[in-house]
N, CA and C of each residue as an Amber inpcrd file, in Angstrom:
protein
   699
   7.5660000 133.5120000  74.5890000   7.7030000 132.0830000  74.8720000
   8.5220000 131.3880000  73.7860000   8.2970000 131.7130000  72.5180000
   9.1370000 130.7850000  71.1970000  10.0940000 131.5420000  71.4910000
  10.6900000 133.0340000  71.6380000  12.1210000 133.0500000  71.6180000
  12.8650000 132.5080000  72.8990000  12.0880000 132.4120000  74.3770000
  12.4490000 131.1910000  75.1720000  13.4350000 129.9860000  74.8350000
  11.9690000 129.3640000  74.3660000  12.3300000 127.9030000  73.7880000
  13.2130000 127.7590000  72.2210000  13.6020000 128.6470000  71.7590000
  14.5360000 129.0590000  70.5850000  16.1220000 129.3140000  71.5310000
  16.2070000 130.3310000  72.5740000  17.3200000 130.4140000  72.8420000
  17.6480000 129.1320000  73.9900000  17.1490000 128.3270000  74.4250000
  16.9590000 127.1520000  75.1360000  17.1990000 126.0280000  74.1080000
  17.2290000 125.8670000  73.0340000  17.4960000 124.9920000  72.0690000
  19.1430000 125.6280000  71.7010000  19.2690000 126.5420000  71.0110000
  20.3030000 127.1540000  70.8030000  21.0970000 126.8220000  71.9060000
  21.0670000 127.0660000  73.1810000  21.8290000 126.6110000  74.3660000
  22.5140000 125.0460000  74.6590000  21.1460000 124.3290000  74.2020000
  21.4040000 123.0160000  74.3610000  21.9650000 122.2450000  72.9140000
  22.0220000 123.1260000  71.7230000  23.0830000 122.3880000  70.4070000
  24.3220000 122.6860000  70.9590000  24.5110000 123.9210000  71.7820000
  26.0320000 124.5000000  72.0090000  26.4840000 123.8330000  72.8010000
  25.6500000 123.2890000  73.9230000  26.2960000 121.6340000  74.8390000
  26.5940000 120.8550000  74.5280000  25.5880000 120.5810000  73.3380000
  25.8250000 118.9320000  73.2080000  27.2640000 118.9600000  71.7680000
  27.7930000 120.2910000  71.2950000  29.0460000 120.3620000  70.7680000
  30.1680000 120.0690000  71.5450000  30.1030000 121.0630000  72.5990000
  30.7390000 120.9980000  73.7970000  31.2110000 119.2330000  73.7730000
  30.2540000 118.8260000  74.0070000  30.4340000 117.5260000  74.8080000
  30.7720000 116.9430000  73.2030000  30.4800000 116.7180000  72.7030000
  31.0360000 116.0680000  71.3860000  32.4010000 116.6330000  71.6390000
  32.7950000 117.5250000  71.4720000  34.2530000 118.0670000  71.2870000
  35.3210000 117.8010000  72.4710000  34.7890000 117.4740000  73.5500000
  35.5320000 116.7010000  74.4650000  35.7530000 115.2800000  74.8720000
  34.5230000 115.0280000  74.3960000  34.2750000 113.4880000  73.9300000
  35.8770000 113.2050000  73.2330000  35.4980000 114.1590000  72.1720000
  36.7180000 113.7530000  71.0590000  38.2490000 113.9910000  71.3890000
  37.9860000 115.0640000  72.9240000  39.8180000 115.2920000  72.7660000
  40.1160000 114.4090000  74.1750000  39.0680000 113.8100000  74.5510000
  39.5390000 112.8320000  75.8020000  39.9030000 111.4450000  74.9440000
  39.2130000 111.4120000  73.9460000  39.2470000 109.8790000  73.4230000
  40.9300000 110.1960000  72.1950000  41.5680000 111.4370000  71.8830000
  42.6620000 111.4710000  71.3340000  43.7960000 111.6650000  72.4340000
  43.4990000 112.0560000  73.7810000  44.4350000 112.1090000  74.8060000
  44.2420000 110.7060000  75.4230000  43.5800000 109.7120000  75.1880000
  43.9420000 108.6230000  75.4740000  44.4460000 107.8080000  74.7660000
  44.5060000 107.7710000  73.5470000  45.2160000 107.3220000  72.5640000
  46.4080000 107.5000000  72.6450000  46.8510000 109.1000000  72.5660000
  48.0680000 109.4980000  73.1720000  49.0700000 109.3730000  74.4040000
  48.3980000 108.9000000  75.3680000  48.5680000 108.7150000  76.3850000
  48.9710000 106.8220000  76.3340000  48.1980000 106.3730000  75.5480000
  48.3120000 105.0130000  74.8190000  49.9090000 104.4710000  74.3260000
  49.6600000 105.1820000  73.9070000  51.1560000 105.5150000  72.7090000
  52.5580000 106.1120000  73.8930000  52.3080000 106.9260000  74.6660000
  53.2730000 107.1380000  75.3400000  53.4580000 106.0060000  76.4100000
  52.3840000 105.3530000  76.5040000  52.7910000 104.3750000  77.7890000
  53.5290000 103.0100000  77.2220000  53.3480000 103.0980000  75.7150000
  54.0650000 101.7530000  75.2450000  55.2120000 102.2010000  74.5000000
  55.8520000 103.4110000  74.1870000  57.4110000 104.0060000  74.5220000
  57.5740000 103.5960000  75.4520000  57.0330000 104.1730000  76.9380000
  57.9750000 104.0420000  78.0750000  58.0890000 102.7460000  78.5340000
  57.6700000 101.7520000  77.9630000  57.2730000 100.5610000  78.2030000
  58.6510000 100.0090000  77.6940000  58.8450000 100.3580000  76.2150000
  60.0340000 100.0370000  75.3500000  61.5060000 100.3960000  75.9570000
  61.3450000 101.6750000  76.5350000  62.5180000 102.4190000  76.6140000
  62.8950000 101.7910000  77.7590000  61.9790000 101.1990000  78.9460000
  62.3680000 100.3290000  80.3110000  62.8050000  99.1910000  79.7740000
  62.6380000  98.5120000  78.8820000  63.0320000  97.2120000  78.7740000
  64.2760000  97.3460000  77.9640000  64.6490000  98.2650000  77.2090000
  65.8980000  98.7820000  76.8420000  66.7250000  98.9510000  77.6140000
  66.2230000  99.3730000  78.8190000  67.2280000 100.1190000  80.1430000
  67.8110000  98.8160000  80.9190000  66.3280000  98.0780000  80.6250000
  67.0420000  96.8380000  81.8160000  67.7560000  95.8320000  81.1600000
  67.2810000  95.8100000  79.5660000  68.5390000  94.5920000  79.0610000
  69.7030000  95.5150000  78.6020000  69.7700000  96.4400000  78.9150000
  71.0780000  97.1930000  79.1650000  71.8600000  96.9410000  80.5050000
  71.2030000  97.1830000  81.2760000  71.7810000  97.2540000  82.4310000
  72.1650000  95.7740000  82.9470000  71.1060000  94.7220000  82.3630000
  71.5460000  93.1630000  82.4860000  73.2550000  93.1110000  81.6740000
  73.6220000  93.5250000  80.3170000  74.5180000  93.1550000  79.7290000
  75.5880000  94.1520000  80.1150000  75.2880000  95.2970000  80.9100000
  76.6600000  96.2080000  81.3070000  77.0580000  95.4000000  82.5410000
  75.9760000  94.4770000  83.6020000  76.0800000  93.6320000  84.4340000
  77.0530000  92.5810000  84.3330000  77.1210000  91.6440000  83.1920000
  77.3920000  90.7560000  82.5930000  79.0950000  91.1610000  82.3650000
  79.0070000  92.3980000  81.1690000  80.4280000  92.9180000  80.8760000
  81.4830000  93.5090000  82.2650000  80.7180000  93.9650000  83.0170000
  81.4740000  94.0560000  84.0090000  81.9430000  93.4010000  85.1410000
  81.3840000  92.0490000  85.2610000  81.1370000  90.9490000  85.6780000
  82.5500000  90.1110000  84.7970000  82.4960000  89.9160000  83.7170000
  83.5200000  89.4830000  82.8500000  85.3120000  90.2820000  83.2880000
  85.0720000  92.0400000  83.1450000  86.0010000  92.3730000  83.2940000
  86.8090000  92.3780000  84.6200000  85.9870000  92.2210000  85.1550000
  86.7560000  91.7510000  86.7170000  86.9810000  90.6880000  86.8780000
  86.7500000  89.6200000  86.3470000  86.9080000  88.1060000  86.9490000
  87.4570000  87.6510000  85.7840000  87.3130000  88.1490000  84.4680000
  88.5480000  87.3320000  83.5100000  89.3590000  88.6790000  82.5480000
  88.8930000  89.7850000  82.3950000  89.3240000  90.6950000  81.3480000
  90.7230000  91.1690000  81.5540000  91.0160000  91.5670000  82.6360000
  92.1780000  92.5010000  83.5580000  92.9440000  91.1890000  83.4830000
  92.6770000  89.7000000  83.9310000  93.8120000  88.8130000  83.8590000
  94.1800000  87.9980000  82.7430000  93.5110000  88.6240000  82.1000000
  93.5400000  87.7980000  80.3360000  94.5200000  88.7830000  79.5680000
  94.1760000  90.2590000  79.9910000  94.9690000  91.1790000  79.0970000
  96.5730000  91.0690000  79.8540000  97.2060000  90.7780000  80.9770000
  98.0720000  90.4140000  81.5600000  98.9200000  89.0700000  81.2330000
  98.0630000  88.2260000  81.0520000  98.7880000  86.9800000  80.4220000
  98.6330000  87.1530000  79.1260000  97.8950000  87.5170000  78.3690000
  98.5870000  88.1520000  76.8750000  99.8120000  88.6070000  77.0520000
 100.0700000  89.8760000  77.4700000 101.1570000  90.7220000  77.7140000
 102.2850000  89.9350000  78.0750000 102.2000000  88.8880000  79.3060000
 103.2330000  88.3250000  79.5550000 104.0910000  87.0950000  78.7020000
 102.8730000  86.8540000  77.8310000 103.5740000  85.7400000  76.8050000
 103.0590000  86.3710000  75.5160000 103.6850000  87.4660000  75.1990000
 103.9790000  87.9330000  73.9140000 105.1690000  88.4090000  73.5440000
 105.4800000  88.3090000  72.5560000 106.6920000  88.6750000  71.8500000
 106.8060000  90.5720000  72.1290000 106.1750000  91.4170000  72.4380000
 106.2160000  92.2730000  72.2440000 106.6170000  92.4780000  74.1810000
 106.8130000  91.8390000  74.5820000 107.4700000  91.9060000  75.9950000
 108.7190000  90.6530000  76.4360000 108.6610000  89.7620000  75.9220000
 109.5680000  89.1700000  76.2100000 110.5200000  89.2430000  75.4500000
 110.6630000  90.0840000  73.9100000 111.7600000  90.3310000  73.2460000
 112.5840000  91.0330000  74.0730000 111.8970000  92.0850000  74.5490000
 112.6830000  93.0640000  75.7290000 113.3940000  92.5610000  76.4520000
 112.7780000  91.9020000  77.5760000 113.3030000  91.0400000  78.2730000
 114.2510000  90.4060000  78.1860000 114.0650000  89.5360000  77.1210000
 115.3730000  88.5400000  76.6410000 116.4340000  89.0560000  76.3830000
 116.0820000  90.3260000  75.4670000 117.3820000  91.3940000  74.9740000
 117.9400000  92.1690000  76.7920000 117.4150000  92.3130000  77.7210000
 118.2680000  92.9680000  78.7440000 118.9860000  91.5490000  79.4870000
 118.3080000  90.4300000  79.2960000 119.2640000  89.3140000  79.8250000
 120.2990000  88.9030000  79.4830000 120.2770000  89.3050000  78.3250000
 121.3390000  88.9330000  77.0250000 122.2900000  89.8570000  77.3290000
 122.3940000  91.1420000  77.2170000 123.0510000  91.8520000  77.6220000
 123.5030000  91.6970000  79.2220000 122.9560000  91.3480000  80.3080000
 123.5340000  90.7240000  81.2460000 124.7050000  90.0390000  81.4500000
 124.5790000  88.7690000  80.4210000 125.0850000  87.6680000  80.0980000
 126.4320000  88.2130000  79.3540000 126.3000000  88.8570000  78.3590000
 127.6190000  89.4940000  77.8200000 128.4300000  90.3120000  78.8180000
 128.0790000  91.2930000  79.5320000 128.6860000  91.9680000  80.8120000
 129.1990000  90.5230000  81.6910000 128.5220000  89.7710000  82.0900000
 128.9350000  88.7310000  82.9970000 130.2290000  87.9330000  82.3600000
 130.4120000  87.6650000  80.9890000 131.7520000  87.1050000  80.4720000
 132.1590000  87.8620000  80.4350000 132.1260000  89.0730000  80.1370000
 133.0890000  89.9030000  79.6040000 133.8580000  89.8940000  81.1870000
 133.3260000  89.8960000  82.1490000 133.9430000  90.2030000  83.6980000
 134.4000000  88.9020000  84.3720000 134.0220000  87.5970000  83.2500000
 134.7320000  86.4080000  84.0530000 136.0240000  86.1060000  82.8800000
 135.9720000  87.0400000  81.8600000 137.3020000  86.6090000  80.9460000
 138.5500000  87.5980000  81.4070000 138.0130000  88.8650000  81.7500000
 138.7560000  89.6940000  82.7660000 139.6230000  88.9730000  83.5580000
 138.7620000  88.0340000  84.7480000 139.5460000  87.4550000  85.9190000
 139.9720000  86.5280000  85.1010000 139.4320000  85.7650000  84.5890000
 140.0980000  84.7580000  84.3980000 141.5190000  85.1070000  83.8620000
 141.6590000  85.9480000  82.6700000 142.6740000  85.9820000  82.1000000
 143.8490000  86.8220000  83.0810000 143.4700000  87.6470000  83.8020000
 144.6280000  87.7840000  84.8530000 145.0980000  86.6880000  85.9290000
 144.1030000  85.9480000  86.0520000 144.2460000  84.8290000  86.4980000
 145.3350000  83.4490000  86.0860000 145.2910000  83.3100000  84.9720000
 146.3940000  82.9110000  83.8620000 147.5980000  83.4980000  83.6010000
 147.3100000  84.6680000  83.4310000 148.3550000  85.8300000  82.8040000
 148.6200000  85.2590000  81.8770000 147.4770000  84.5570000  80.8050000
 147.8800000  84.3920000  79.5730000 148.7910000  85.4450000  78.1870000
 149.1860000  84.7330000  77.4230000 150.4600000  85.9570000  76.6360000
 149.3730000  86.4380000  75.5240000 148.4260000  85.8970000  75.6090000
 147.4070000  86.5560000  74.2980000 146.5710000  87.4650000  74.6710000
 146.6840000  88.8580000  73.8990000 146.0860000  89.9060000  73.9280000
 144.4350000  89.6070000  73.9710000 144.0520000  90.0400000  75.4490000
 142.6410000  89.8470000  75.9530000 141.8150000  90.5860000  74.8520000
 142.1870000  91.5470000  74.3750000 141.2360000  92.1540000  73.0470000
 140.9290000  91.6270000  72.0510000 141.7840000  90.7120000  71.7160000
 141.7260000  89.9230000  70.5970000 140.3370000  88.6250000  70.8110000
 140.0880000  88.4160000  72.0490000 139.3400000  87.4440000  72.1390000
 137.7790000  88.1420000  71.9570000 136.5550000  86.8830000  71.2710000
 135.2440000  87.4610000  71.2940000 134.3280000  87.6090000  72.3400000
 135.0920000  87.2610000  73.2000000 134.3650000  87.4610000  75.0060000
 134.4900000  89.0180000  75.1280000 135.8180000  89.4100000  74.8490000
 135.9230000  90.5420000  75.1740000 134.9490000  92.1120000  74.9640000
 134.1380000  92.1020000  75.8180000 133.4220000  93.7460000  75.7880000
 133.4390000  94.3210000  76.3760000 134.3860000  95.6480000  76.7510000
 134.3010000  96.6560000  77.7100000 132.8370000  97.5280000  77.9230000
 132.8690000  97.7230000  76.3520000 131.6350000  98.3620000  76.9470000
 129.9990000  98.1020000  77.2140000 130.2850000  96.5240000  77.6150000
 128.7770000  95.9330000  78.2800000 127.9590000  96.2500000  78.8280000
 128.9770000  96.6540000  80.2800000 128.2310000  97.5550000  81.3490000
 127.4680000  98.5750000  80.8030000 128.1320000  99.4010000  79.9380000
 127.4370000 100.9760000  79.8930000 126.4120000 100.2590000  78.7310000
 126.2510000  99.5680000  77.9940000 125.1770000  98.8550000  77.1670000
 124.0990000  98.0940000  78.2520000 124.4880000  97.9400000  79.4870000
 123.5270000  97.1690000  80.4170000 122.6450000  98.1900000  81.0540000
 123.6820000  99.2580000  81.5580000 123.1840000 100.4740000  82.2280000
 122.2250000 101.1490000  81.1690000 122.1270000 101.1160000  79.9680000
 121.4190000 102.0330000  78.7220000 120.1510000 101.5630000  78.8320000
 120.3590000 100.0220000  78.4580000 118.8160000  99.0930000  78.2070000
 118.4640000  99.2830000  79.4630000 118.5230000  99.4890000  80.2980000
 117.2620000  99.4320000  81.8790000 116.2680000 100.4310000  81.5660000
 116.6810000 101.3950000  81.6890000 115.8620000 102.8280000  81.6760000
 115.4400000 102.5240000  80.4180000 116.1040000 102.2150000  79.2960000
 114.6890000 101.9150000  77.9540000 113.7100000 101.0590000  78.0920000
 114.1620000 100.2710000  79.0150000 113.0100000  98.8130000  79.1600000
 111.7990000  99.6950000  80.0580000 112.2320000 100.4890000  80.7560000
 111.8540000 100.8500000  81.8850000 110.5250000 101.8300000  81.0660000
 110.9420000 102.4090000  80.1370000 110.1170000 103.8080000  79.6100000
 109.6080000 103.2430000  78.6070000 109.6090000 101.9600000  78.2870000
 108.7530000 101.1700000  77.3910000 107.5750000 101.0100000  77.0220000
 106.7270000 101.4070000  76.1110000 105.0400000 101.4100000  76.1600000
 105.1880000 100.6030000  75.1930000 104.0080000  99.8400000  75.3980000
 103.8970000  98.7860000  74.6860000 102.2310000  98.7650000  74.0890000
 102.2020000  98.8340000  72.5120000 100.7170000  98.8800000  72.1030000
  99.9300000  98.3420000  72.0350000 100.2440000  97.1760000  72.5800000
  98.8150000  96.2680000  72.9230000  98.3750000  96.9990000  74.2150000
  98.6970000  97.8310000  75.2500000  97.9070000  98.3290000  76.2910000
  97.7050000  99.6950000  75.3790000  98.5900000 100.6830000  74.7290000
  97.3090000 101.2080000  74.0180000  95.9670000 101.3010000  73.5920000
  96.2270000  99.9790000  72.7040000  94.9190000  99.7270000  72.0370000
  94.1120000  99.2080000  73.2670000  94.2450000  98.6550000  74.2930000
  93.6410000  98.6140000  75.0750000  92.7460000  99.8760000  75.4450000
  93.2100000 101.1770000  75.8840000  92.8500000 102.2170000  75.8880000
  92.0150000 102.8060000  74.9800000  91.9380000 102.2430000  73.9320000
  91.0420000 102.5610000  73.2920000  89.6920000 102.1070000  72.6390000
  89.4800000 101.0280000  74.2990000  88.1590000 100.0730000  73.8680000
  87.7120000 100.9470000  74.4070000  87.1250000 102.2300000  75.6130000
  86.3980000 102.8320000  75.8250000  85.2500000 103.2080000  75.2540000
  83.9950000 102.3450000  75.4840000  83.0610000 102.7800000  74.8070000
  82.3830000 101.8420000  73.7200000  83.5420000 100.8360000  73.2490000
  83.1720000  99.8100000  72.4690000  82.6250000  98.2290000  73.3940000
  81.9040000  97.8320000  72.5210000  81.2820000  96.5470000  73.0690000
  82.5370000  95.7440000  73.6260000  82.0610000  94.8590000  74.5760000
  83.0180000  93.8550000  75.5720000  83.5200000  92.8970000  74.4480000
  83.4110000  92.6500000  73.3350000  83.7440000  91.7860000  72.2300000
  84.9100000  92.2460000  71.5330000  84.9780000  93.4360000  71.3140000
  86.2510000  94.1060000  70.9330000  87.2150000  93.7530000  72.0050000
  87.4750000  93.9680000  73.3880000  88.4140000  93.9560000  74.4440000
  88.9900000  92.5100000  73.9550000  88.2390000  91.6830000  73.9820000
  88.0200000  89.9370000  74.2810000  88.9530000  89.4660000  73.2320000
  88.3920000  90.3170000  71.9250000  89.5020000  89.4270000  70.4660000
  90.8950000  90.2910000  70.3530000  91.0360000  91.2910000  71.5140000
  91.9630000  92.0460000  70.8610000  93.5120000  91.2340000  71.7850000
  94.6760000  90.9200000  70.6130000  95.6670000  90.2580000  71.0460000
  96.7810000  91.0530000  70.8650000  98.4710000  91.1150000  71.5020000
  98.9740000  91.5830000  71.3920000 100.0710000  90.4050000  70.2500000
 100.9540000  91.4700000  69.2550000 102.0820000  90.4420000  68.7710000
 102.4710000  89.6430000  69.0420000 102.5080000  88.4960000  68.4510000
 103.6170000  87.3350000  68.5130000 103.4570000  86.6140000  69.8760000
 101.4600000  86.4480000  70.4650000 101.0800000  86.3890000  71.5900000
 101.4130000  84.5670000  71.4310000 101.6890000  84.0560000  72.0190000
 101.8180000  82.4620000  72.6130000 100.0010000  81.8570000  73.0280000
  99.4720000  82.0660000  72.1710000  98.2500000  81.3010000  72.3290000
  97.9960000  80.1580000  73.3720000  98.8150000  78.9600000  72.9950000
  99.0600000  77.7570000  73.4500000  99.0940000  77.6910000  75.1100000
  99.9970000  78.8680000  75.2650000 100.2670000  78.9070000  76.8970000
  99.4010000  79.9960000  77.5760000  98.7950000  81.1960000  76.8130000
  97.2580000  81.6350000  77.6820000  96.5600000  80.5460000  77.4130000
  95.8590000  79.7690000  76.7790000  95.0130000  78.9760000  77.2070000
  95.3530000  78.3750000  78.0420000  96.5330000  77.7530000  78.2750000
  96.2360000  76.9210000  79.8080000  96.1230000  77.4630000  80.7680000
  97.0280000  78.8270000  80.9370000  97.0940000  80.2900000  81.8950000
  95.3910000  79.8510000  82.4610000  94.8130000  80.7330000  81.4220000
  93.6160000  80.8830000  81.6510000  92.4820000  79.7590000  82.1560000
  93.1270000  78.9210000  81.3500000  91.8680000  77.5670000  81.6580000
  92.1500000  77.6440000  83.6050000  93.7610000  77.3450000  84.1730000
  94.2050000  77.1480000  84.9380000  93.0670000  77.8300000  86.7080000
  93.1860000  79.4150000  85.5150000  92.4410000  80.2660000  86.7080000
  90.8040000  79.7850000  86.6780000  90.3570000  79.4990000  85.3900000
  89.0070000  79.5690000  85.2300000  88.6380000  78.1530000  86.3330000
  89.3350000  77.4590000  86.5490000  89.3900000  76.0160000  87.2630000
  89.3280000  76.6620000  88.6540000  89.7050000  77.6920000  89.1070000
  90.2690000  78.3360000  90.5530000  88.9220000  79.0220000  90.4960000
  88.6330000  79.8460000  90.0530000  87.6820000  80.8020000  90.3320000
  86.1690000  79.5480000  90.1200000  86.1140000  78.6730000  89.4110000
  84.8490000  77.3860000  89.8010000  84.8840000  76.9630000  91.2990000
  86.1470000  76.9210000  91.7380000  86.3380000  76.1920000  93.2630000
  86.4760000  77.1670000  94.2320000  85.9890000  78.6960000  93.9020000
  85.9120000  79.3780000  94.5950000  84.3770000  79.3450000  95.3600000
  83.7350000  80.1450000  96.3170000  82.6530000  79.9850000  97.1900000
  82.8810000  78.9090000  98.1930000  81.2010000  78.5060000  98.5730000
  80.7390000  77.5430000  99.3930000  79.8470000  76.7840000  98.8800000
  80.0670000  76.6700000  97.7510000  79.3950000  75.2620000  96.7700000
  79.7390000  73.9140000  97.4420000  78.6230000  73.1130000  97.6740000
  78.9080000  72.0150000  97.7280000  79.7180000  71.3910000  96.8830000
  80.1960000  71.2700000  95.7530000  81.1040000  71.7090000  95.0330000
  82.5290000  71.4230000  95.5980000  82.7640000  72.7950000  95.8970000
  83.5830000  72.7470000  95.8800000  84.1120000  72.6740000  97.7560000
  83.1330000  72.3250000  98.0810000  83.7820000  72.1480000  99.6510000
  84.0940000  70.1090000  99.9150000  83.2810000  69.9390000  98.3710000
  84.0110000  68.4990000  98.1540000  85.4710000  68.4100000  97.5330000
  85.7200000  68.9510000  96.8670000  87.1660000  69.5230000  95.7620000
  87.7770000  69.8830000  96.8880000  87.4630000  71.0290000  98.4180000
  88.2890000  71.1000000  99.3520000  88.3460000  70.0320000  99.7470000
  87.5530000  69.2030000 100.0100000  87.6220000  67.9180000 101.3140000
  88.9040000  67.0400000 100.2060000  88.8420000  66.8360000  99.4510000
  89.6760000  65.9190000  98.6420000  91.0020000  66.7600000  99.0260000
  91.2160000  67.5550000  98.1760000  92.4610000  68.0850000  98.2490000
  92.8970000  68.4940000  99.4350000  92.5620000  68.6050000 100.4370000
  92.8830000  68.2150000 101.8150000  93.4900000  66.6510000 102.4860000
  93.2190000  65.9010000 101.7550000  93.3650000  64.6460000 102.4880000
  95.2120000  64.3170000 102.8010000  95.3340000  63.8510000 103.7250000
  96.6450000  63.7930000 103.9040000  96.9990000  61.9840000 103.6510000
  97.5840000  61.5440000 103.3640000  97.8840000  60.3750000 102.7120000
  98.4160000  59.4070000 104.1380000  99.3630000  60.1380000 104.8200000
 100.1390000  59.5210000 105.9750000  98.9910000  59.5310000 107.1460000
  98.0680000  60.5480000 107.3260000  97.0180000  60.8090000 108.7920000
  96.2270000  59.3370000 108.1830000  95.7350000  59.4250000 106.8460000
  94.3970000  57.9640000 106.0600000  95.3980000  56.6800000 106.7150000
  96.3840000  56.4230000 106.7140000  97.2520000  55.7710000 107.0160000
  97.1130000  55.3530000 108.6220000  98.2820000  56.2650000 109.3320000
  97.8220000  56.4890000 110.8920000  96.0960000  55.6570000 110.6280000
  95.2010000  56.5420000 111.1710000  93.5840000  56.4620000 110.8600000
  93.5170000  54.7290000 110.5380000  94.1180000  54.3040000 109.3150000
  93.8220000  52.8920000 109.3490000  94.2070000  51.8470000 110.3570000
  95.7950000  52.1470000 110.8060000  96.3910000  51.3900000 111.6460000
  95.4690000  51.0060000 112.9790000  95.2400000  52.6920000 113.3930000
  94.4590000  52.7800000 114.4590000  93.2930000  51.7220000 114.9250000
  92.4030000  51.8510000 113.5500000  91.2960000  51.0390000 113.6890000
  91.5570000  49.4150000 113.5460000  92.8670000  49.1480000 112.5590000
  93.1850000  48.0100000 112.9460000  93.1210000  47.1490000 113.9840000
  93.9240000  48.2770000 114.5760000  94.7180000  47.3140000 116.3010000
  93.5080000  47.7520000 117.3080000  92.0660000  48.5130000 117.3070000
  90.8800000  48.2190000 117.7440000  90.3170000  46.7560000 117.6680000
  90.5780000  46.4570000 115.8430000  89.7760000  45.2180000 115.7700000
  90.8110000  44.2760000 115.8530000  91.8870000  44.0750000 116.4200000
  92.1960000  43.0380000 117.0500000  91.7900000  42.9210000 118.4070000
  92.1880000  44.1280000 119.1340000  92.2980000  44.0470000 120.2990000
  90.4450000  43.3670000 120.9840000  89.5850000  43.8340000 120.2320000
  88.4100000  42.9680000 120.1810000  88.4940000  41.7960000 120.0020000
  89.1800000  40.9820000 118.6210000  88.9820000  39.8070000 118.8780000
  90.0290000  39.1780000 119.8200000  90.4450000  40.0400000 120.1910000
  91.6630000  39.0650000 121.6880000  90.5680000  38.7580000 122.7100000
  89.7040000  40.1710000 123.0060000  88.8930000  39.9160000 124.1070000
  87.9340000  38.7400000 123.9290000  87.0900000  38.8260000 122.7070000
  86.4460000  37.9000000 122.3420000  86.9240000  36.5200000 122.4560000
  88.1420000  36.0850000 122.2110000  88.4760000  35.0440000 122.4410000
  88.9820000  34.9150000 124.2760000  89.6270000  35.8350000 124.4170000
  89.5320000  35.3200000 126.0660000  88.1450000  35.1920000 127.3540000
  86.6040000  35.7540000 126.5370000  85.2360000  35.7020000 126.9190000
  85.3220000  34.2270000 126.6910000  85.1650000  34.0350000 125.3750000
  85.1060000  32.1490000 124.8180000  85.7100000  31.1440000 125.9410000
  87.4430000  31.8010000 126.1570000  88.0790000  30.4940000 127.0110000
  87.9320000  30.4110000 128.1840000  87.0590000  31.8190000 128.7350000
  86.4560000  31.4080000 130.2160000  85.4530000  31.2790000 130.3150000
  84.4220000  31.1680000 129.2610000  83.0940000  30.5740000 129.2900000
  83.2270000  29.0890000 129.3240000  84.2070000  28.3860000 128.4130000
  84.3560000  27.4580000 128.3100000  84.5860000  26.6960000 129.3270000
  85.6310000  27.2120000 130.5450000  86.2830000  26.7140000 131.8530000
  85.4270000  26.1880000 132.8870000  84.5230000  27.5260000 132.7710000
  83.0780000  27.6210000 133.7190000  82.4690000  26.2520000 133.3910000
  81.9670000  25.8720000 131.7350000  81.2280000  25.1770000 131.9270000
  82.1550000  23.5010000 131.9640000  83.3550000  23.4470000 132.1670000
  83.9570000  22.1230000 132.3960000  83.6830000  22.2870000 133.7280000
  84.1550000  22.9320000 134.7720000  84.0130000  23.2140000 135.9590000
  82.3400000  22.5390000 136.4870000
């Protein structure tokens, strides 16, 4: 009977370890479990104010980035030098071919070489610059190429040479004014109704209603002069 109740005790310290010892690894797997649920907690709200500001940046690059880096380009020195230089050269080919006629035209006695109009070889200087203008890279779209990956703030400050500030801002203001009066904003279906109005139809439109309100008070007065008749009568 005592070694019974001896191995029946012995049985029941080895349970109640048991249960202590799971006690203890349920109450450290919830802790743990604790701890992992407020990572994933972190790492979602990371994801979504990520995904809010890749929203935002890409949102930007379509509706102002692509036409901002374009009107840079177009009013910078690093494209319109080009430019100017193949017009220029135009312009020299074009005298050089109206001092031609002209001077056979004259049959002046002074040696056409001698004059500073004179350039034969314009043309082939006109024909050269195309194809260079043409194969032209220009490093402000480089460096463009190499925002990949960098924050939308880099794209935004990055300018090309000898850029005309003065005239992208209005560029830009110009569109930013267009793209406000874009939708079905009440808004801007008032900005349509205005800029719709035709000046000559408001006109017409007034006349119209004019010669209504005469033609009323004609009647009105010819009601009066035969009410009046009636009652002499």
């Amino acid at each position: 009977m005592k070694a019974a109740m001896s191995t029946l005790k012995k049985e029941n310290e080895g349970l109640v370890k048991k249960e202590e010892t799971l006690a203890k690894r349920v109450e450290e797997l919830t802790q743990k479990h604790e701890v992992e649920v407020s990572e994933l907690k972190k790492q979602v709200e990371a994801l979504e104010a990520s995904r809010v500001q890749l929203t935002e940046d890409n949102k930007w690059l379509i509706e102002h980035g692509f036409q901002q880096v374009i009107t840079y380009l177009l009013h910078s020195a690093e494209f319109n030098s080009v430019l100017c230089g193949v017009y220029g050269k135009i312009l020299e080919h074009g005298r050089h071919q109206g001092y031609v006629a002209g001077y056979k035209a004259c049959q002046s006695s002074d040696p056409q070489d001698k004059s500073s109009l004179y350039r034969p070889e314009a043309l082939k200087v006109l024909k050269d610059s195309v194809p260079e203008m043409e194969r032209l890279t220009y490093p402000y779209v480089g460096e463009i190429s190499k925002c990949f990956g960098k924050p939308i703030s880099v794209l935004q400050d990055l300018k090309p040479c000898g850029l005309d500030e003065a005239v992208c801002k209005q560029v830009l203001g110009s569109l930013s004014k267009k793209h406000s009066c874009s939708g079905d904003s009440e808004e801007t279906l008032s900005c349509a109704d205005e800029g719709s109005k035709d000046p000559s139809l408001e006109a017409s439109g007034t006349a119209v209603e004019e010669g209504k309100k005469k033609k009323r008070a004609k009647k009105a007065k010819g009601d009066e002069a035969g009410a009046s008749k009636s009652v002499v009568l």
